[in-house]
Structure formats: structure tokens, C-alpha cells
CSV table of C-alpha atoms in Angstrom, one decimal:
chain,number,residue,atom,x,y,z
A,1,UNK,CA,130.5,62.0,-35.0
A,2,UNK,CA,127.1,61.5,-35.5
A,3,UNK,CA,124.4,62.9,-37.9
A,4,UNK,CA,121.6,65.4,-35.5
A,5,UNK,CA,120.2,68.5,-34.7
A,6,UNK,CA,122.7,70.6,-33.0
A,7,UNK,CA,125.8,72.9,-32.7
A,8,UNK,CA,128.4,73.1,-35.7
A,9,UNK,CA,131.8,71.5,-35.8
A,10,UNK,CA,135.1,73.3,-34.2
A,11,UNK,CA,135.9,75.6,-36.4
A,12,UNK,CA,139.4,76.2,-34.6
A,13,UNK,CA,139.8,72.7,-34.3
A,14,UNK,CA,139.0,71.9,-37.6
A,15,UNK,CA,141.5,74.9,-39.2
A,16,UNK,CA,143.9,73.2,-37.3
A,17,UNK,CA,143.8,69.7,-38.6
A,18,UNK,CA,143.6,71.1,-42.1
A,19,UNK,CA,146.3,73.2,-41.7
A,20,UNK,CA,148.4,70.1,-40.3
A,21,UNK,CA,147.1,68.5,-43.5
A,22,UNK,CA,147.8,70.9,-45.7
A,23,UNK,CA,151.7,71.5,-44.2
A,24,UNK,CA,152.5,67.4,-44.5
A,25,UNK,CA,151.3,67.4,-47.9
A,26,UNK,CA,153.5,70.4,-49.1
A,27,UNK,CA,156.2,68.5,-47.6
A,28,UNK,CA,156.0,66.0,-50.3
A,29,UNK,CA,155.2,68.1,-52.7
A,30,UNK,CA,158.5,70.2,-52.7
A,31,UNK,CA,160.6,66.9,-52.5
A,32,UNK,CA,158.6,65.8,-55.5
A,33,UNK,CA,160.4,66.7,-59.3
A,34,UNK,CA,158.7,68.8,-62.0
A,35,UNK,CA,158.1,65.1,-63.5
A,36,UNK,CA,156.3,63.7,-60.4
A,37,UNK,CA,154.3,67.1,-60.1
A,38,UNK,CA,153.5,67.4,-63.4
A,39,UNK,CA,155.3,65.9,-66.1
A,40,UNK,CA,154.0,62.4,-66.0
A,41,UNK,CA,150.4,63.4,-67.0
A,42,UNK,CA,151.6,65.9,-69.3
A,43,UNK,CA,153.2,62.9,-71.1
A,44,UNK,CA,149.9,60.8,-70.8
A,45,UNK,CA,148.0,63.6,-72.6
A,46,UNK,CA,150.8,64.0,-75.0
A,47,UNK,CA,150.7,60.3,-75.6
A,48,UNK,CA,146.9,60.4,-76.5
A,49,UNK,CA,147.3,63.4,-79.3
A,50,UNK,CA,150.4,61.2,-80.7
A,51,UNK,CA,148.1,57.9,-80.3
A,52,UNK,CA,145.0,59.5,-82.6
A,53,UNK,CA,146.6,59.4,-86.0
A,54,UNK,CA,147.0,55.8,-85.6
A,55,UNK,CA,143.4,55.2,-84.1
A,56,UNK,CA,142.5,57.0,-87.6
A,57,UNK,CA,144.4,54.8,-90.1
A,58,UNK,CA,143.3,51.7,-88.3
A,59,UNK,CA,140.2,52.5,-89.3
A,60,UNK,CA,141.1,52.3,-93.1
A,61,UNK,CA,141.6,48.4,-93.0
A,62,UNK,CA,138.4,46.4,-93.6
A,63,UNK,CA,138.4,44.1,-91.0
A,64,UNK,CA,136.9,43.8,-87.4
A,65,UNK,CA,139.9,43.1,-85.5
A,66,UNK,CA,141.4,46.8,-86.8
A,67,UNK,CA,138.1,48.4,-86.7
A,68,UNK,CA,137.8,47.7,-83.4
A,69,UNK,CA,141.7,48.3,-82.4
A,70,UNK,CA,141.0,52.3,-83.9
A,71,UNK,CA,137.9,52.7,-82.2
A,72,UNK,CA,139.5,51.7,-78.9
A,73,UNK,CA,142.1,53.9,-79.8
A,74,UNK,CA,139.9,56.8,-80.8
A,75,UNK,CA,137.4,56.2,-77.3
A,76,UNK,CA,140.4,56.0,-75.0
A,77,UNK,CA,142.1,58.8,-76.1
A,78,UNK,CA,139.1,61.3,-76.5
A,79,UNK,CA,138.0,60.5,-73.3
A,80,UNK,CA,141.9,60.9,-71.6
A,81,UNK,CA,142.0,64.4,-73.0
A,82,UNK,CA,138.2,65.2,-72.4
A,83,UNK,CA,138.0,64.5,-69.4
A,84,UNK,CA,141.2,64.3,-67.2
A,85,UNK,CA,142.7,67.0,-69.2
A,86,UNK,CA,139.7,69.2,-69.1
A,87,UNK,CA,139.9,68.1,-65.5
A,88,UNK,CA,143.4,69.1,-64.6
A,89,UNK,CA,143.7,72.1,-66.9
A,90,UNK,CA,140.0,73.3,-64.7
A,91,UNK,CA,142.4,73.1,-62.0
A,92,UNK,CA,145.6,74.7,-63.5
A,93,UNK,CA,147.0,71.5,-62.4
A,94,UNK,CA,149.3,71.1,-65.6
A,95,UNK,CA,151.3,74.6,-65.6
A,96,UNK,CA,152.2,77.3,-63.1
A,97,UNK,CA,151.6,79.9,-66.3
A,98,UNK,CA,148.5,81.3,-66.5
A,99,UNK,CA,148.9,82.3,-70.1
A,100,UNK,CA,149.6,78.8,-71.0
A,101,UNK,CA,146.7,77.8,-68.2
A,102,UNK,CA,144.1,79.6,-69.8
A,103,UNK,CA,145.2,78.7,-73.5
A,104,UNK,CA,145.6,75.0,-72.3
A,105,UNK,CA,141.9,75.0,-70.7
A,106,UNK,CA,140.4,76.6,-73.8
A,107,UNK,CA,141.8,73.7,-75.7
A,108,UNK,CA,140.9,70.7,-73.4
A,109,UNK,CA,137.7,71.8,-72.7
A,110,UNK,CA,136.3,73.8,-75.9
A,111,UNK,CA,138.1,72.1,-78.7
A,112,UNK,CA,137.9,68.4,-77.4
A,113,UNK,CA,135.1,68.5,-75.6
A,114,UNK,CA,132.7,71.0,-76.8
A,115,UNK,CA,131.8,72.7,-73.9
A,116,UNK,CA,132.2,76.4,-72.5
A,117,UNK,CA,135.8,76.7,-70.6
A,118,UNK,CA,134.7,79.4,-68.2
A,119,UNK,CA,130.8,78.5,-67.5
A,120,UNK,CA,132.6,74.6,-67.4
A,121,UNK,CA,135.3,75.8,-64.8
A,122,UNK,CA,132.5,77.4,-62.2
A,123,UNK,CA,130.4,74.9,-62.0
A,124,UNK,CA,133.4,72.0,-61.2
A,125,UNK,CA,135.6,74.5,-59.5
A,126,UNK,CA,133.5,77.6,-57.8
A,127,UNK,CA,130.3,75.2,-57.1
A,128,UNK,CA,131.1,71.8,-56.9
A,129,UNK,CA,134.5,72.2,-54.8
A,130,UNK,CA,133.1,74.9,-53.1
A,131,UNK,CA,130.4,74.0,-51.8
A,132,UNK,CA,130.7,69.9,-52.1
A,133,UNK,CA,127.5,68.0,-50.6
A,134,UNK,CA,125.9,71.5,-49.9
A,135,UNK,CA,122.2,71.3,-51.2
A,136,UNK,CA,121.2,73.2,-54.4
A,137,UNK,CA,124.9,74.2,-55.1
A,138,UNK,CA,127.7,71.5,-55.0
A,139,UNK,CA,125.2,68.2,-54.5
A,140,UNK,CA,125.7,66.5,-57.9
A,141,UNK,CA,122.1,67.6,-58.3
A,142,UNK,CA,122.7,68.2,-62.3
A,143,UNK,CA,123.6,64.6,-62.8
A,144,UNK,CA,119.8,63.9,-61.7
A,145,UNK,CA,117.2,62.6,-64.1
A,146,UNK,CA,114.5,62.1,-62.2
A,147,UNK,CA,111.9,61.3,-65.1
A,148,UNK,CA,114.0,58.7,-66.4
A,149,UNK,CA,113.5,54.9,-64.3
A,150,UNK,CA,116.7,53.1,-62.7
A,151,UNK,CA,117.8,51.2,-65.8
A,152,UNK,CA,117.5,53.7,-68.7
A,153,UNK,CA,119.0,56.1,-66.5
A,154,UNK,CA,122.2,53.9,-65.7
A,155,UNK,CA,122.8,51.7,-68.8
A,156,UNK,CA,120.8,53.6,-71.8
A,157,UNK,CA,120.9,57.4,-71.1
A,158,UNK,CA,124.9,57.5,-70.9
A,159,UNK,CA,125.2,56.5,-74.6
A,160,UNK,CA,123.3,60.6,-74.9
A,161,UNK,CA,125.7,62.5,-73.2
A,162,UNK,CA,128.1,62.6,-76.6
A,163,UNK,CA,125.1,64.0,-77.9
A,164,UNK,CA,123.5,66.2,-74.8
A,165,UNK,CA,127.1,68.2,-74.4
A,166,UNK,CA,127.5,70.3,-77.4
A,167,UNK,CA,123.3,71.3,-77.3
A,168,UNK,CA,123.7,71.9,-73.8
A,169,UNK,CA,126.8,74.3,-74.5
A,170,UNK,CA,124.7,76.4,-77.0
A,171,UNK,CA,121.9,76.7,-74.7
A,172,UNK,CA,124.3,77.9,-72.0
A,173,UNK,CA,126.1,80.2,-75.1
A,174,UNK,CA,122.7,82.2,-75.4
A,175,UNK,CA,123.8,83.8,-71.9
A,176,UNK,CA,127.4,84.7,-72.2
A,177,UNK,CA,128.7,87.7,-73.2
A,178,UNK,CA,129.1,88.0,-77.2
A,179,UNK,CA,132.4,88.0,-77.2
A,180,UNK,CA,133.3,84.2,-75.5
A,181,UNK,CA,130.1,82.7,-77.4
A,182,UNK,CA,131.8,83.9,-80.7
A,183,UNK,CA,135.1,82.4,-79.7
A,184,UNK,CA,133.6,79.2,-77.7
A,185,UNK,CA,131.1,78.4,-80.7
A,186,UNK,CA,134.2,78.4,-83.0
A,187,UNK,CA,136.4,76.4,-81.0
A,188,UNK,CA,133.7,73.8,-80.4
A,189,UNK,CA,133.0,73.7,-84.1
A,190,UNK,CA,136.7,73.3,-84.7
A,191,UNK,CA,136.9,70.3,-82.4
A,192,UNK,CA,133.9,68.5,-83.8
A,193,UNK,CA,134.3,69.7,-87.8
A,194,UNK,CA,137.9,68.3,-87.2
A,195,UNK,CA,136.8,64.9,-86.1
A,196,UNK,CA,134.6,64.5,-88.2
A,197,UNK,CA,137.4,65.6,-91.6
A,198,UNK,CA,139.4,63.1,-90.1
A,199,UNK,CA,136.9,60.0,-90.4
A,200,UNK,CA,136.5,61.2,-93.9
A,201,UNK,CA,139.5,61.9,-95.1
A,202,UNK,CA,142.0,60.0,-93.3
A,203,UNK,CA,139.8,56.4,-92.1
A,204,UNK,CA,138.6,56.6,-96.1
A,205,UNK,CA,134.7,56.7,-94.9
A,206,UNK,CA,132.8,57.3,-97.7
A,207,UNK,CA,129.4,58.9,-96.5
A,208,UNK,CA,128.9,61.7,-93.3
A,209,UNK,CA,126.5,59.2,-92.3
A,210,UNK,CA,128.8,56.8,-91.1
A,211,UNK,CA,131.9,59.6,-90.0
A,212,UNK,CA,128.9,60.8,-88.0
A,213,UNK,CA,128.3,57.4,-86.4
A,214,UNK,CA,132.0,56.7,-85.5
A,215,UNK,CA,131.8,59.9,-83.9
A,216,UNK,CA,129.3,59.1,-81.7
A,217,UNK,CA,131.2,55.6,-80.9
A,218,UNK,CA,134.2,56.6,-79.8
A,219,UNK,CA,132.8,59.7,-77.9
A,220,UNK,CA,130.4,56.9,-76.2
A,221,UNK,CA,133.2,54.4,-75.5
A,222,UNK,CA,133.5,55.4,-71.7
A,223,UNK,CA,130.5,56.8,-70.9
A,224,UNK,CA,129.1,54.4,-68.8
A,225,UNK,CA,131.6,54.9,-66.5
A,226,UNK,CA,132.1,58.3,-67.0
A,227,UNK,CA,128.4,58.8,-65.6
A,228,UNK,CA,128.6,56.3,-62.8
A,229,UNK,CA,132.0,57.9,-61.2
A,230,UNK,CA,129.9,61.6,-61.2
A,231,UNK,CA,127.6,60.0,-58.9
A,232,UNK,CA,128.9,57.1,-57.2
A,233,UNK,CA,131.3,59.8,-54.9
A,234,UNK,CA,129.4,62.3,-53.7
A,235,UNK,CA,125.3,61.1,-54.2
A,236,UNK,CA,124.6,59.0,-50.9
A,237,UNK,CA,126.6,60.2,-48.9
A,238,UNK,CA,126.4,63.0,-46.2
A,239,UNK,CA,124.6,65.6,-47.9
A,240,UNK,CA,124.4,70.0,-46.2
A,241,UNK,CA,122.8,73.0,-45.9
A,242,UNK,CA,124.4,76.6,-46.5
A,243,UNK,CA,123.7,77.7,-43.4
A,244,UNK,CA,125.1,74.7,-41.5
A,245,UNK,CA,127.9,73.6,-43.6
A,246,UNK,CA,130.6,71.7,-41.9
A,247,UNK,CA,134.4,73.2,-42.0
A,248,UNK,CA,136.4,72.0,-44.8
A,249,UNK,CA,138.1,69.1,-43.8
A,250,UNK,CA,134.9,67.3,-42.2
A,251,UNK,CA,133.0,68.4,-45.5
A,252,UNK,CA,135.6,66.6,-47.9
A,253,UNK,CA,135.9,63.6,-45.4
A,254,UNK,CA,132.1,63.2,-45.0
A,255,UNK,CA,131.1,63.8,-48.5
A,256,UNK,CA,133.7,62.4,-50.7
A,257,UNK,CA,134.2,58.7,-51.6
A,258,UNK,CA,137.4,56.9,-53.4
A,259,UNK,CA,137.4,54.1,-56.0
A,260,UNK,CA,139.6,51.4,-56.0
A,261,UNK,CA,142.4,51.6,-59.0
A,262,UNK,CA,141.1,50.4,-62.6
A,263,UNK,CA,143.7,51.0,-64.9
A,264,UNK,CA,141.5,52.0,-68.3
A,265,UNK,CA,139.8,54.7,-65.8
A,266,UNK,CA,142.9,56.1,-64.5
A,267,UNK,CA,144.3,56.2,-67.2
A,268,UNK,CA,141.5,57.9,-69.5
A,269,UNK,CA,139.8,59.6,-66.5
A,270,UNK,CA,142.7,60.4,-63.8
A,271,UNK,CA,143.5,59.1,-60.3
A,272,UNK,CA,141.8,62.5,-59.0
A,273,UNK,CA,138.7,61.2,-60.3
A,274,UNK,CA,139.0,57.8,-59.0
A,275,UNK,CA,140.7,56.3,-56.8
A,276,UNK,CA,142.4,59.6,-55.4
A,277,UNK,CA,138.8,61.6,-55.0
A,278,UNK,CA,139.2,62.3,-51.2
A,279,UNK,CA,142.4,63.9,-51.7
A,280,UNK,CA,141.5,65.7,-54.7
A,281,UNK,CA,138.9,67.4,-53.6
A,282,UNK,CA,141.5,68.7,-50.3
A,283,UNK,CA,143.9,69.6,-52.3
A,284,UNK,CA,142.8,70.6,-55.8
A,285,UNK,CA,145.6,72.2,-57.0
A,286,UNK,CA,147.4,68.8,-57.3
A,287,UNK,CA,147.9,67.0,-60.2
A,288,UNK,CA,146.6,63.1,-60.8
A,289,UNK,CA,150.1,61.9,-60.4
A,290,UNK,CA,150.7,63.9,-57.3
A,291,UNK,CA,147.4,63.0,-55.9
A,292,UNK,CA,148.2,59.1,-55.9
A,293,UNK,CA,151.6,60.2,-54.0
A,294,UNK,CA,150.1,61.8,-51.2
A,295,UNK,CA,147.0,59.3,-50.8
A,296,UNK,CA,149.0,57.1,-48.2
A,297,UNK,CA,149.6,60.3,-46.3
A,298,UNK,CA,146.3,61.7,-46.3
A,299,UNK,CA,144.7,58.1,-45.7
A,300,UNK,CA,146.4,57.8,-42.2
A,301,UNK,CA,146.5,61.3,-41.6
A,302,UNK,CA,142.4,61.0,-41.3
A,303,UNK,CA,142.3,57.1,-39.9
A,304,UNK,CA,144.6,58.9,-37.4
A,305,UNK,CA,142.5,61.6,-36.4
A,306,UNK,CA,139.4,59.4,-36.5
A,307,UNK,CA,137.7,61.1,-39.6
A,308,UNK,CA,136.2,59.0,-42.5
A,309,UNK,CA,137.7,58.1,-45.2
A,310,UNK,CA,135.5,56.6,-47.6
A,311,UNK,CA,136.5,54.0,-49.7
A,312,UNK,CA,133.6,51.7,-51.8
A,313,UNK,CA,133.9,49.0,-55.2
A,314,UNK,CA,132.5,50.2,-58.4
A,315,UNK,CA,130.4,47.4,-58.4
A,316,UNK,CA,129.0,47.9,-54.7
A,317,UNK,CA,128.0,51.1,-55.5
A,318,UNK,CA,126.3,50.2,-58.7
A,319,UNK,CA,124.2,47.2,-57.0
A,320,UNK,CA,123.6,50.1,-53.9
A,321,UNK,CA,122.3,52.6,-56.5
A,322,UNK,CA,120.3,50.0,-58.5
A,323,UNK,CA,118.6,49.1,-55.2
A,324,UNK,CA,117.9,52.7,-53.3
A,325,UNK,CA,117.4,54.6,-57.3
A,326,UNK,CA,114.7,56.3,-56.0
A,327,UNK,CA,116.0,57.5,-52.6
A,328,UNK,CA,119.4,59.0,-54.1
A,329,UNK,CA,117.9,60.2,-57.3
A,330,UNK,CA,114.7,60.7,-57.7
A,331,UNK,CA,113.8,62.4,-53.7
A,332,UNK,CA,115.6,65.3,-52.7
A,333,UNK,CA,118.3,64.5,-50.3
A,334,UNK,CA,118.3,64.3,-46.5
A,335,UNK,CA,119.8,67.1,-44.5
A,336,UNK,CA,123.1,66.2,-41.9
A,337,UNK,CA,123.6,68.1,-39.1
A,338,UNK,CA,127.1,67.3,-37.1
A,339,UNK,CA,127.3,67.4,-33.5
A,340,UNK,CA,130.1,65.9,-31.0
A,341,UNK,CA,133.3,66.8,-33.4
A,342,UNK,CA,136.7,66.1,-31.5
């Protein structure tokens, strides 16, 4: 395997190793219980609703130890139903209903996170897992701020994107139908009206000013992270064109990269978005839980068949992005052509 200008990957080859794949890992996942498939982060979501009313009442007590208890509280659990449930309902990864899929969704994504379920789901789900790596659609492009320099852009501008997701919803409201603006706008305004009642009349602040400022403090707990894991798995790596795509199983391979475990991030984000990328981004459908079950599996399955698996440290990738900023996100990307596919 080797980047150049040439012929296109097996496609009959390729169908065939996925479909090996794909048969292995539904092996394990009918020997798996409703609990392994999708019970344990079902309870981890439940777990963070249950967790917030205490998050709120530590806030009542004047003293820094229990200020800073709730607002851990608060961050950890906005960002666990955020963004791995957002995530996994995206995915109808928590229920084989798609009543209760939908409804689920709509919650996750419009009433905790303040964002448009639908417009959210195809851009993660029709562009970005459809076309991962491939140039102008699924490259990560959006998470690009070429204007800003390598430092504001990795250690100031995350602390905006509390801020950036609700304006960028209504601009992105202007263009849907009236109908799903009406109900997305009142969702959204339910999640955010709803935290913000809560600082005032449960954690006892007396002013919006401050409720307003809590707000942004535990919605900016994470977001460090939350930025650097959008582009430290895809950006730098193999990047395509539409018309020369690689098959499916060489695209996830080549243009996918794990983390190693970190228990706040799977925890708050999910193992799918961490240290179980590779195999999300195969197998979608699965949930966090099942993910980490069949990572041994699809690990050796690839090492086997001599197809990357790429594994990095958060902290590699941060010093590797500090030092090539300009040539992962400032420049457009570098094509890769494959040739010479076994």
C-alpha cells in the first residue's frame, strides 16, 4: 500500500474482507445481552439526568470546594448527554424503535444541545460517515479556522463553541422548512430557558448575569477536548477524492485514528469517539459499549490482513498539530491515490 497515481483498490477483494468483517462482528453481537448492546450506556445517560439535580444544589453552598464539585457535576454531565448521546441517538444506537429513535434524538440533540436533529444527523451520519476523508464532503473541513493562528485556535477558540452552537443553529433554521424551525427553535429554547431556571431558582443565583455565566462554564468544561478529538482522527491523515475514493474498508482503515482510553472522555464523550473510532466508523450502528467489545476483534482482524490500524496519544497529536498547524489546517489537503492493494 502505497500513496500514487494509479488504478483503484479491488473492489471484490475489498467487499470480501468487509464482509468477513462484518460476519465476525455479528457473531459477537448476537452472543452479546440487551445490557452489553445497549443497556450499559443507556444507564450512563440515565445516570447523568439523575446526577444534575445534585450538580444544581451544590451550587447553593458558598464555598469553593462545592462550587467547584456542582460545576464538575453540571460540565460532565451536559457534555455525556450532549455529545455521546446526541452521538448514539444520531446513530439509533440506543433503541431498535424508531418512534422512540426519533423522539430520543430530538431530545439529545435539540433540547440539550441546541442544535437542529435532522440538519445535525446529515452532516455526522450522510456526510461525514459517508464519505470519511473524501475532500469537500466528509474531510473535517468545518472544524477549520483558517483565519485564526495555532494557539487561539487550539486553547482559546474552544471556550466559543458553547456560544457558536445555538447562533449557528438559527442561521442553519433560516433554511429548513417552517415547520421543523418552529419545533427545533422551541426545543432549543426549552433546553437553554431550562438551564438557565435552574441556576436561578434551584443554585439560589441572584442575578441572570451570573446564571448566564455558569452556563457558559459548564457548557465549556470539556471543550478543549471536545475540539481536539474532532480533529485529531481524521485531519492528517489519508485524505480522497470523489472520483477515486477507496472501497469502504481501506477508507475507514486509512482515514480513521483511535485514542488511547481516558476515562473522563469515555465516559462524557463515548468509546466510539475515542478510543473505539476505527471500529465506529465500520460499524456505526453499534453502540459505545459494543464498540469496546469488538475492538480486539477488529484490531487483529486488520493487523491480520495487513491493513492499518491507526492508533496515536492525545498528547502526540496535539504537539504534531501544534508543529505542522498550517499544513493540516490552514492549506487544503493533499490528495491519496492507492495503488498495489492485496
Amino acid at each position: 500500500m502505497e500513496p500514487a497515481h494509479g488504478a483503484s483498490p479491488g473492489d471484490g477483494a475489498a467487499e470480501l474482507l468487509l464482509r468477513e468483517l462484518e460476519r465476525q462482528v455479528q457473531d459477537v453481537v448476537r452472543a452479546s445481552s440487551w445490557w452489553e448492546r445497549r443497556g450499559v450506556d443507556c444507564a450512563i445517560l440515565a445516570l447523568s439526568l439523575l446526577a444534575l439535580p445534585a450538580g444544581f444544589l451544590c451550587l447553593r453552598f458558598h464555598n469553593v470546594l462545592a462550587f467547584a464539585t456542582g460545576i464538575t457535576i453540571l460540565g460532565m454531565c451536559h457534555y455525556t448527554l450532549t455529545v455521546k448521546g446526541s452521538h448514539l441517538a444520531t446513530h439509533g444506537a440506543l433503541t431498535e424503535s424508531k418512534r422512540w429513535g426519533k423522539i430520543l434524538m430530538i431530545f439529545f440533540v435539540e433540547v440539550c444541545t441546541a442544535f437542529p436533529a435532522e440538519f445535525g444527523k446529515f452532516n455526522h451520519v450522510n456526510l461525514h460517515h459517508g464519505y470519511t476523508n473524501v475532500v469537500g464532503l466528509g474531510d473535517s473541513s468545518t472544524w477549520k479556522v483558517p483565519c485564526l493562528n495555532r494557539y487561539i485556535y487550539m486553547f482559546l477558540a474552544p471556550l466559543l463553541i458553547p456560544i457558536l452552537t445555538p447562533l449557528v443553529a438559527l442561521e442553519r433554521l433560516r433554511k429548513e422548512e417552517l415547520r421543523v424551525a418552529l419545533r427545533t427553535l422551541g426545543f432549543m429554547s426549552l433546553g437553554l430557558y431550562s438551564q438557565y431556571w435552574l441556576f436561578l431558582n434551584v443554585s439560589g443565583f441572584k442575578s441572570p448575569s451570573s446564571s448566564l455565566a455558569c452556563m457558559l462554564l459548564t457548557r465549556s468544561l470539556l471543550a478543549h477536548p471536545y475540539l481536539h478529538v474532532n480533529i485529531f482522527q481524521h485531519i492528517g491523515l489519508p485524505m480522497f477524492s470523489l472520483d477515486k475514493k477507496p472501497r469502504r474498508i481501506h477508507m475507514m482503515s486509512l482515514g480513521v485514528l483511535n485514542l488511547p482510553r481516558q476515562p473522563v472522555l469515555d465516559w462524557a464523550f463515548g468509546h466510539s469517539l475515542i478510543s473505539c473510532h476505527v471500529e465506529h466508523h465500520l460499524f456505526p450502528w453499534l453502540s459505545d459499549h459494543m464498540c469496546l467489545k469488538v475492538k480486539p476483534l477488529v484490531s487483529k482482524f486488520l493487523h491480520d490482513k495487513q491493513l492499518p490500524y491507526n492508533e496515536d496519544s492525545y498528547l502526540a497529536r496535539l504537539q504534531l498539530f501544534l508543529s505542522r498547524y498550517e499544513e493540516f489546517m490552514v492549506h487544503a489537503p493533499s490528495i491519496t491515490e492507492l495503488v498495489g492493494l492485496q
